[in-house]
Amino acid sequence: MGLTLADTYYLKAKGATNGFSSDWEEVCEALNYALSYDKNHCASLCLLGTIYAEHFRDYEKAFDYFDQVIAIDINYLEVYYAYAKYLIWADKIGRTQKLIDFAFGLKGIGKAEMYWLSAYALETKGHYKIALQLLKKAKIESYNENYTYFLKDEVTRVRQKIKLTTPKSKKPKKK
C-alpha cells in the first residue's frame, strides 16, 4: 500500500509551508488537490484549519475544520495539539481544557505536550503557580531532550512572570 494522491498533495502543501518564505500559491493548490481527491483527508483539513487560525485569524473557521477532523477520525492525534493552541489564542480556555481532558484519554497522545498546553492556558489567565505544577508534570512525561529544554525555558519564563506580578513588600526604613 502506497501513498494516496491526497497524501501526496498534502505532503506537497506541508512542504511548501516553511515559515516566512512559504509558497502560498503552491500550498493552496496542493491542499485543493488533496481535498478534491479525498474531502475527508484529516491531515489536509488540519493544515487548512491551522492556516485559517495562524494567517487569517479566523478562529471559528479553523475550529470548524478541526471539529470536522475529529468527527472523521477521533484518533487523529495531530488535531488536538493545534486545536488546543488556537483555542488558547482565541481565549477560549474552558473549551481548551475540555479538549485537553478528552485528548488525555486517547492512546498515543503526547502527555508532555498536553500538560504544556494546559499550563499555557492557565498562564494566560494568570494562574502561574498551577502552570508551574503542570510544567513539572510535562517535564516528567517528556522523552525528548530538546522538548525538555523547551519546558525548562517555559518554567523560567513563568517564574519571571510571578516575580513581575508579585507585589514587593515594603521594608521599614531604618533610622
GROMACS .gro file of C-alpha atoms in nm:
model
  175
    1MET     CA    1   0.000   0.000   0.000
    2GLY     CA    2   0.145   0.334  -0.100
    3LEU     CA    3   0.058   0.695  -0.053
    4THR     CA    4  -0.274   0.811  -0.187
    5LEU     CA    5  -0.297   1.112  -0.414
    6ALA     CA    6  -0.445   1.306  -0.122
    7ASP     CA    7  -0.143   1.212   0.092
    8THR     CA    8   0.096   1.317  -0.184
    9TYR     CA    9  -0.067   1.656  -0.230
   10TYR     CA   10  -0.086   1.708   0.146
   11LEU     CA   11   0.289   1.647   0.173
   12LYS     CA   12   0.345   1.893  -0.109
   13ALA     CA   13   0.135   2.154   0.074
   14LYS     CA   14   0.307   2.083   0.406
   15GLY     CA   15   0.649   2.113   0.243
   16ALA     CA   16   0.557   2.448   0.091
   17THR     CA   17   0.464   2.590   0.434
   18ASN     CA   18   0.809   2.662   0.567
   19GLY     CA   19   0.755   2.977   0.766
   20PHE     CA   20   0.812   3.324   0.631
   21SER     CA   21   0.913   3.214   0.283
   22SER     CA   22   0.613   2.987   0.229
   23ASP     CA   23   0.496   2.938  -0.127
   24TRP     CA   24   0.130   3.012  -0.060
   25GLU     CA   25   0.024   2.957  -0.419
   26GLU     CA   26   0.167   2.606  -0.405
   27VAL     CA   27   0.018   2.544  -0.060
   28CYS     CA   28  -0.332   2.641  -0.173
   29GLU     CA   29  -0.309   2.447  -0.497
   30ALA     CA   30  -0.179   2.133  -0.326
   31LEU     CA   31  -0.441   2.149  -0.049
   32ASN     CA   32  -0.720   2.196  -0.302
   33TYR     CA   33  -0.594   1.893  -0.494
   34ALA     CA   34  -0.562   1.685  -0.178
   35LEU     CA   35  -0.915   1.765  -0.069
   36SER     CA   36  -1.053   1.711  -0.419
   37TYR     CA   37  -0.913   1.355  -0.408
   38ASP     CA   38  -1.034   1.296  -0.050
   39LYS     CA   39  -1.266   1.552   0.109
   40ASN     CA   40  -1.214   1.375   0.445
   41HIS     CA   41  -0.834   1.381   0.441
   42CYS     CA   42  -0.763   1.461   0.807
   43ALA     CA   43  -0.408   1.589   0.762
   44SER     CA   44  -0.517   1.833   0.489
   45LEU     CA   45  -0.816   1.955   0.688
   46CYS     CA   46  -0.597   2.003   0.994
   47LEU     CA   47  -0.342   2.202   0.792
   48LEU     CA   48  -0.625   2.410   0.647
   49GLY     CA   49  -0.751   2.483   0.998
   50THR     CA   50  -0.401   2.583   1.104
   51ILE     CA   51  -0.372   2.821   0.809
   52TYR     CA   52  -0.705   2.985   0.892
   53ALA     CA   53  -0.604   3.027   1.257
   54GLU     CA   54  -0.245   3.143   1.208
   55HIS     CA   55  -0.263   3.352   0.894
   56PHE     CA   56  -0.621   3.477   0.876
   57ARG     CA   57  -0.700   3.478   1.250
   58ASP     CA   58  -1.037   3.329   1.150
   59TYR     CA   59  -1.062   3.103   1.453
   60GLU     CA   60  -1.422   2.997   1.401
   61LYS     CA   61  -1.348   2.871   1.052
   62ALA     CA   62  -1.035   2.698   1.181
   63PHE     CA   63  -1.235   2.538   1.463
   64ASP     CA   64  -1.490   2.413   1.209
   65TYR     CA   65  -1.210   2.233   1.023
   66PHE     CA   66  -1.070   2.088   1.347
   67ASP     CA   67  -1.417   1.970   1.451
   68GLN     CA   68  -1.456   1.810   1.111
   69VAL     CA   69  -1.129   1.621   1.156
   70ILE     CA   70  -1.238   1.490   1.497
   71ALA     CA   71  -1.574   1.383   1.351
   72ILE     CA   72  -1.396   1.193   1.074
   73ASP     CA   73  -1.128   1.032   1.290
   74ILE     CA   74  -1.136   1.083   1.665
   75ASN     CA   75  -0.790   0.923   1.689
   76TYR     CA   76  -0.616   1.166   1.452
   77LEU     CA   77  -0.391   1.298   1.728
   78GLU     CA   78  -0.228   1.591   1.549
   79VAL     CA   79  -0.553   1.784   1.553
   80TYR     CA   80  -0.564   1.806   1.933
   81TYR     CA   81  -0.232   1.992   1.963
   82ALA     CA   82  -0.325   2.251   1.700
   83TYR     CA   83  -0.685   2.286   1.815
   84ALA     CA   84  -0.587   2.344   2.178
   85LYS     CA   85  -0.323   2.601   2.088
   86TYR     CA   86  -0.561   2.806   1.876
   87LEU     CA   87  -0.839   2.781   2.133
   88ILE     CA   88  -0.594   2.941   2.376
   89TRP     CA   89  -0.512   3.211   2.122
   90ALA     CA   90  -0.887   3.276   2.086
   91ASP     CA   91  -0.918   3.300   2.466
   92LYS     CA   92  -1.150   3.000   2.491
   93ILE     CA   93  -0.982   2.849   2.796
   94GLY     CA   94  -1.280   2.648   2.922
   95ARG     CA   95  -1.319   2.482   2.583
   96THR     CA   96  -0.944   2.428   2.569
   97GLN     CA   97  -0.941   2.241   2.898
   98LYS     CA   98  -1.231   2.019   2.791
   99LEU     CA   99  -1.045   1.931   2.470
  100ILE     CA  100  -0.721   1.859   2.657
  101ASP     CA  101  -0.901   1.645   2.916
  102PHE     CA  102  -1.056   1.444   2.633
  103ALA     CA  103  -0.723   1.414   2.449
  104PHE     CA  104  -0.553   1.273   2.760
  105GLY     CA  105  -0.777   0.970   2.723
  106LEU     CA  106  -0.656   0.893   2.372
  107LYS     CA  107  -0.399   0.623   2.319
  108GLY     CA  108  -0.071   0.765   2.190
  109ILE     CA  109  -0.132   1.131   2.277
  110GLY     CA  110   0.180   1.318   2.384
  111LYS     CA  111   0.119   1.379   2.752
  112ALA     CA  112   0.408   1.626   2.780
  113GLU     CA  113   0.256   1.843   2.508
  114MET     CA  114  -0.090   1.821   2.665
  115TYR     CA  115   0.044   1.923   3.007
  116TRP     CA  116   0.230   2.211   2.842
  117LEU     CA  117  -0.087   2.324   2.665
  118SER     CA  118  -0.277   2.311   2.996
  119ALA     CA  119  -0.003   2.518   3.159
  120TYR     CA  120  -0.008   2.764   2.869
  121ALA     CA  121  -0.387   2.802   2.902
  122LEU     CA  122  -0.365   2.865   3.277
  123GLU     CA  123  -0.077   3.105   3.233
  124THR     CA  124  -0.290   3.323   3.005
  125LYS     CA  125  -0.533   3.361   3.295
  126GLY     CA  126  -0.260   3.445   3.548
  127HIS     CA  127  -0.260   3.108   3.727
  128TYR     CA  128   0.118   3.087   3.726
  129LYS     CA  129   0.172   2.852   4.019
  130ILE     CA  130  -0.065   2.589   3.880
  131ALA     CA  131   0.102   2.635   3.542
  132LEU     CA  132   0.439   2.559   3.703
  133GLN     CA  133   0.298   2.238   3.851
  134LEU     CA  134   0.176   2.130   3.508
  135LEU     CA  135   0.511   2.216   3.351
  136LYS     CA  136   0.676   1.988   3.608
  137LYS     CA  137   0.441   1.708   3.500
  138ALA     CA  138   0.524   1.785   3.138
  139LYS     CA  139   0.896   1.752   3.211
  140ILE     CA  140   0.835   1.414   3.374
  141GLU     CA  141   0.643   1.298   3.065
  142SER     CA  142   0.899   1.437   2.820
  143TYR     CA  143   1.120   1.183   2.647
  144ASN     CA  144   1.293   1.424   2.415
  145GLU     CA  145   1.590   1.630   2.527
  146ASN     CA  146   1.503   1.927   2.305
  147TYR     CA  147   1.148   1.935   2.440
  148THR     CA  148   1.281   1.912   2.796
  149TYR     CA  149   1.498   2.220   2.730
  150PHE     CA  150   1.193   2.398   2.587
  151LEU     CA  151   1.000   2.316   2.905
  152LYS     CA  152   1.286   2.444   3.124
  153ASP     CA  153   1.269   2.773   2.935
  154GLU     CA  154   0.893   2.782   2.988
  155VAL     CA  155   0.940   2.733   3.363
  156THR     CA  156   1.192   3.019   3.368
  157ARG     CA  157   0.954   3.245   3.177
  158VAL     CA  158   0.659   3.169   3.408
  159ARG     CA  159   0.875   3.225   3.717
  160GLN     CA  160   0.973   3.565   3.579
  161LYS     CA  161   0.605   3.650   3.542
  162ILE     CA  162   0.548   3.551   3.904
  163LYS     CA  163   0.824   3.791   4.010
  164LEU     CA  164   0.677   4.066   3.794
  165THR     CA  165   0.327   4.025   3.933
  166THR     CA  166   0.409   3.965   4.299
  167PRO     CA  167   0.384   4.289   4.496
  168LYS     CA  168   0.704   4.381   4.669
  169SER     CA  169   0.678   4.415   5.042
  170LYS     CA  170   0.787   4.748   5.173
  171LYS     CA  171   1.070   4.722   5.416
  172PRO     CA  172   1.061   4.968   5.703
  173LYS     CA  173   1.321   5.238   5.671
  174LYS     CA  174   1.596   5.232   5.928
  175LYS     CA  175   1.654   5.549   6.127
   0.00000   0.00000   0.00000
